Amino acid sequence: MPAQTLIFWNARRPPPLPPPQLARELYWGEEVEGLDDLPVREILDRLKALFPQHEETTGQVRVRAEEGAFEVTWTWQTVRVDYETLGSADLEKLRQLLKEMGCDSYALTGPRF
């Protein structure tokens, strides 16, 4: 299991669940009422432009960043980023991109959450 997982979503206001619970539901693959669809193709296109060292396969993008690497998976409701080590500048670029796309986020850490 990765050391860190970031979960991104776009919720109507107010969010349907508290962020920690919402992130866990999305992490386990559950659909959550009250979330808007994400513009996944646009997010992925911008992600690949921002991080040119990447490899895309069906359902995932693996990225080599300046200081570390991460893997991106998605559904219509969520973008999930898993990583072991990622530099703060790369992490900020990633968070800023998804914030610009209207996403909220929550970090899940440790072997159990």
XYZ file of N, CA and C in Angstrom:
339
model
N 0.844 -1.177 0.000
C 0.000 0.000 0.000
C 0.888 1.239 0.000
N 0.503 2.254 -0.761
C 1.311 3.468 -0.804
C 1.331 4.172 0.546
N 2.361 4.961 0.738
C 2.476 5.718 1.981
C 1.416 6.804 2.062
N 0.991 7.313 0.913
C 0.029 8.422 0.906
C -0.906 8.279 -0.278
N -2.154 8.607 -0.045
C -3.158 8.659 -1.108
C -3.892 9.986 -0.991
N -3.956 10.696 -2.100
C -4.755 11.917 -2.177
C -6.006 11.594 -2.976
N -7.144 11.996 -2.454
C -8.420 11.793 -3.112
C -8.970 13.171 -3.481
N -9.338 13.348 -4.745
C -9.894 14.611 -5.222
C -11.308 14.365 -5.729
N -12.207 15.327 -5.482
C -13.591 15.232 -5.940
C -14.147 16.640 -6.104
N -15.335 16.714 -6.681
C -16.016 17.994 -6.845
C -17.403 17.850 -6.235
N -17.586 18.435 -5.065
C -18.845 18.306 -4.329
C -19.678 19.562 -4.453
N -20.966 19.355 -4.507
C -21.875 20.489 -4.388
C -21.749 21.012 -2.959
N -22.212 22.206 -2.718
C -22.126 22.770 -1.370
C -23.460 22.654 -0.681
N -23.538 22.193 0.545
C -22.422 21.636 1.318
C -22.101 20.217 0.845
N -20.877 19.726 1.137
C -20.517 18.364 0.745
C -21.471 17.359 1.397
N -21.709 16.229 0.746
C -22.665 15.258 1.277
C -22.190 14.538 2.540
N -20.882 14.495 2.757
C -20.283 13.830 3.919
C -19.086 14.652 4.384
N -18.658 14.478 5.629
C -17.414 15.123 6.053
C -16.252 14.619 5.184
N -15.276 15.480 4.862
C -14.188 15.086 3.971
C -13.491 13.761 4.311
N -13.167 13.463 5.582
C -12.510 12.168 5.834
C -13.383 10.973 5.428
N -14.669 11.043 5.736
C -15.571 9.949 5.391
C -15.782 9.881 3.878
N -15.937 11.013 3.245
C -16.106 11.069 1.804
C -14.896 10.460 1.098
N -13.699 10.827 1.534
C -12.471 10.289 0.932
C -12.386 8.779 1.097
N -12.742 8.267 2.272
C -12.698 6.811 2.479
C -13.688 6.095 1.577
N -14.889 6.630 1.440
C -15.887 6.018 0.556
C -15.368 5.951 -0.878
N -14.792 7.057 -1.350
C -14.255 7.087 -2.704
C -13.056 6.161 -2.850
N -12.213 6.099 -1.829
C -11.046 5.214 -1.858
C -11.473 3.760 -2.057
N -12.527 3.347 -1.396
C -12.995 1.969 -1.480
C -13.886 1.721 -2.693
N -14.013 2.733 -3.571
C -14.732 2.531 -4.819
C -16.228 2.739 -4.750
N -16.702 3.323 -3.671
C -18.139 3.561 -3.528
C -18.545 4.816 -4.303
N -19.744 4.807 -4.844
C -20.311 6.015 -5.435
C -20.943 6.820 -4.307
N -20.797 8.115 -4.367
C -21.302 8.998 -3.317
C -22.295 9.980 -3.939
N -23.516 9.985 -3.414
C -24.537 10.938 -3.868
C -24.085 12.353 -3.540
N -24.353 13.290 -4.434
C -24.045 14.685 -4.170
C -22.713 15.154 -4.708
N -22.037 14.307 -5.499
C -20.793 14.740 -6.134
C -21.057 15.028 -7.599
N -20.405 16.061 -8.108
C -20.498 16.381 -9.527
C -19.500 15.537 -10.309
N -19.821 15.275 -11.566
C -18.876 14.590 -12.446
C -17.637 15.460 -12.631
N -16.501 14.809 -12.719
C -15.249 15.516 -12.963
C -14.970 15.575 -14.464
N -14.302 16.639 -14.916
C -13.864 16.696 -16.310
C -12.567 15.884 -16.461
N -12.696 14.574 -16.382
C -11.533 13.687 -16.277
C -10.575 13.863 -17.451
N -11.068 13.890 -18.683
C -10.164 14.010 -19.838
C -9.371 15.304 -19.764
N -10.021 16.408 -19.409
C -9.309 17.686 -19.288
C -8.274 17.639 -18.166
N -8.631 17.035 -17.044
C -7.685 16.900 -15.929
C -6.471 16.094 -16.374
N -6.699 14.970 -17.046
C -5.580 14.123 -17.483
C -4.715 14.830 -18.518
N -5.331 15.543 -19.446
C -4.545 16.275 -20.443
C -3.664 17.324 -19.783
N -4.217 18.058 -18.829
C -3.430 19.083 -18.129
C -2.345 18.451 -17.256
N -2.672 17.321 -16.630
C -1.696 16.605 -15.804
C -0.507 16.157 -16.648
N -0.779 15.582 -17.812
C 0.291 15.085 -18.682
C 1.126 16.235 -19.242
N 0.522 17.395 -19.471
C 1.289 18.556 -19.921
C 2.172 19.094 -18.796
N 1.660 19.063 -17.579
C 2.395 19.568 -16.421
C 3.548 18.643 -16.028
N 3.335 17.341 -16.201
C 4.343 16.326 -15.873
C 4.626 15.504 -17.132
N 5.538 15.972 -17.989
C 5.747 15.324 -19.285
C 6.338 13.910 -19.211
N 6.956 13.545 -18.105
C 7.482 12.186 -17.975
C 6.398 11.310 -17.373
N 5.602 10.701 -18.238
C 4.485 9.877 -17.787
C 4.269 8.715 -18.751
N 3.538 7.748 -18.262
C 3.145 6.602 -19.070
C 1.674 6.342 -18.778
N 0.851 6.355 -19.825
C -0.574 6.116 -19.641
C -0.930 4.732 -20.147
N -1.648 3.999 -19.315
C -2.230 2.727 -19.705
C -3.715 2.808 -19.384
N -4.452 1.795 -19.739
C -5.886 1.824 -19.495
C -6.168 2.010 -18.016
N -6.824 3.119 -17.675
C -7.258 3.364 -16.310
C -6.226 3.934 -15.360
N -5.019 4.239 -15.849
C -4.035 4.834 -14.948
C -2.968 5.595 -15.720
N -2.389 6.567 -15.016
C -1.242 7.305 -15.527
C -0.174 7.215 -14.452
N 1.008 6.769 -14.852
C 2.164 6.750 -13.941
C 3.059 7.911 -14.321
N 3.442 8.698 -13.306
C 4.187 9.933 -13.536
C 5.503 9.882 -12.789
N 6.556 10.285 -13.484
C 7.841 10.514 -12.832
C 7.976 12.022 -12.701
N 8.036 12.487 -11.467
C 8.112 13.920 -11.188
C 9.557 14.300 -10.880
N 9.776 15.564 -10.567
C 11.124 16.034 -10.231
C 11.692 15.280 -9.032
N 10.861 15.127 -7.995
C 11.314 14.478 -6.765
C 10.332 13.379 -6.377
N 10.352 12.285 -7.101
C 9.482 11.174 -6.776
C 8.626 10.769 -7.953
N 7.628 9.986 -7.657
C 6.718 9.488 -8.689
C 5.349 9.269 -8.058
N 4.331 9.223 -8.911
C 2.991 8.948 -8.415
C 2.178 8.269 -9.496
N 1.085 7.656 -9.074
C 0.171 6.972 -9.973
C -1.205 7.595 -9.825
N -1.859 7.861 -10.940
C -3.179 8.472 -10.960
C -4.187 7.477 -11.521
N -5.278 7.282 -10.801
C -6.418 6.517 -11.288
C -7.648 7.402 -11.116
N -8.755 7.027 -11.750
C -9.914 7.906 -11.730
C -11.204 7.146 -11.989
N -12.285 7.805 -11.585
C -13.642 7.421 -11.952
C -14.323 8.716 -12.362
N -15.585 8.675 -12.664
C -16.291 9.908 -13.011
C -16.430 10.819 -11.796
N -16.276 10.264 -10.567
C -16.429 11.064 -9.347
C -15.121 11.468 -8.693
N -14.035 10.788 -8.999
C -12.820 11.033 -8.229
C -11.555 10.865 -9.063
N -10.533 11.593 -8.657
C -9.176 11.363 -9.123
C -8.389 10.962 -7.881
N -7.690 9.843 -8.002
C -6.928 9.305 -6.878
C -5.443 9.314 -7.240
N -4.620 9.829 -6.326
C -3.177 9.913 -6.528
C -2.496 9.132 -5.410
N -1.736 8.107 -5.783
C -0.993 7.290 -4.822
C 0.499 7.528 -5.014
N 1.211 7.680 -3.902
C 2.659 7.860 -3.995
C 3.336 7.442 -2.705
N 4.611 7.096 -2.844
C 5.468 6.800 -1.693
C 6.203 8.067 -1.272
N 6.852 8.705 -2.245
C 7.640 9.904 -1.995
C 7.359 10.899 -3.112
N 7.107 12.131 -2.728
C 6.866 13.174 -3.716
C 7.318 14.496 -3.116
N 8.140 15.229 -3.855
C 8.642 16.512 -3.378
C 7.526 17.530 -3.195
N 7.740 18.476 -2.306
C 6.700 19.452 -1.995
C 6.327 20.316 -3.198
N 7.292 20.656 -4.062
C 6.975 21.464 -5.247
C 6.075 20.684 -6.206
N 6.365 19.399 -6.407
C 5.530 18.576 -7.280
C 4.145 18.382 -6.681
N 4.092 18.172 -5.399
C 2.812 17.999 -4.719
C 1.972 19.266 -4.841
N 2.591 20.414 -4.693
C 1.876 21.683 -4.826
C 1.367 21.880 -6.253
N 2.178 21.547 -7.268
C 1.724 21.657 -8.661
C 0.501 20.779 -8.899
N 0.537 19.573 -8.362
C -0.575 18.638 -8.521
C -1.838 19.157 -7.839
N -1.692 19.591 -6.602
C -2.852 20.122 -5.868
C -3.418 21.373 -6.530
N -2.552 22.242 -7.020
C -3.000 23.470 -7.667
C -3.771 23.155 -8.945
N -3.284 22.220 -9.724
C -3.985 21.824 -10.950
C -5.403 21.363 -10.635
N -5.548 20.487 -9.657
C -6.868 19.956 -9.338
C -7.750 20.998 -8.656
N -7.154 21.899 -7.926
C -7.931 23.000 -7.344
C -8.486 23.881 -8.449
N -7.672 24.162 -9.479
C -8.135 24.952 -10.618
C -9.291 24.262 -11.343
N -9.361 22.951 -11.245
C -10.435 22.189 -11.885
C -11.655 22.062 -10.964
N -11.630 22.767 -9.832
C -12.775 22.786 -8.928
C -12.812 21.662 -7.922
N -11.701 20.971 -7.741
C -11.686 19.801 -6.858
C -11.325 20.145 -5.418
N -12.006 19.481 -4.511
C -11.622 19.442 -3.113
C -10.721 18.218 -2.953
N -9.987 18.138 -1.838
C -9.114 16.989 -1.653
C -9.003 16.609 -0.186
N -8.529 15.391 -0.001
C -8.257 14.890 1.339
C -7.133 13.875 1.219
N -6.209 13.890 2.175
C -5.081 12.955 2.184
C -5.375 11.817 3.149
N -5.229 10.603 2.658
C -5.342 9.400 3.481
C -3.924 8.869 3.683
N -3.546 8.604 4.916
C -2.193 8.135 5.182
C -2.225 6.883 6.037
N -1.110 6.175 6.013
C -0.941 5.013 6.870
C -1.576 3.748 6.316
N -1.275 2.613 6.975
C -1.765 1.333 6.465
C -3.256 1.144 6.595
N -3.893 1.847 7.528
C -5.350 1.754 7.690
C -5.900 3.143 7.918
N -7.046 3.393 7.331
C -7.656 4.700 7.578
C -9.094 4.513 7.865
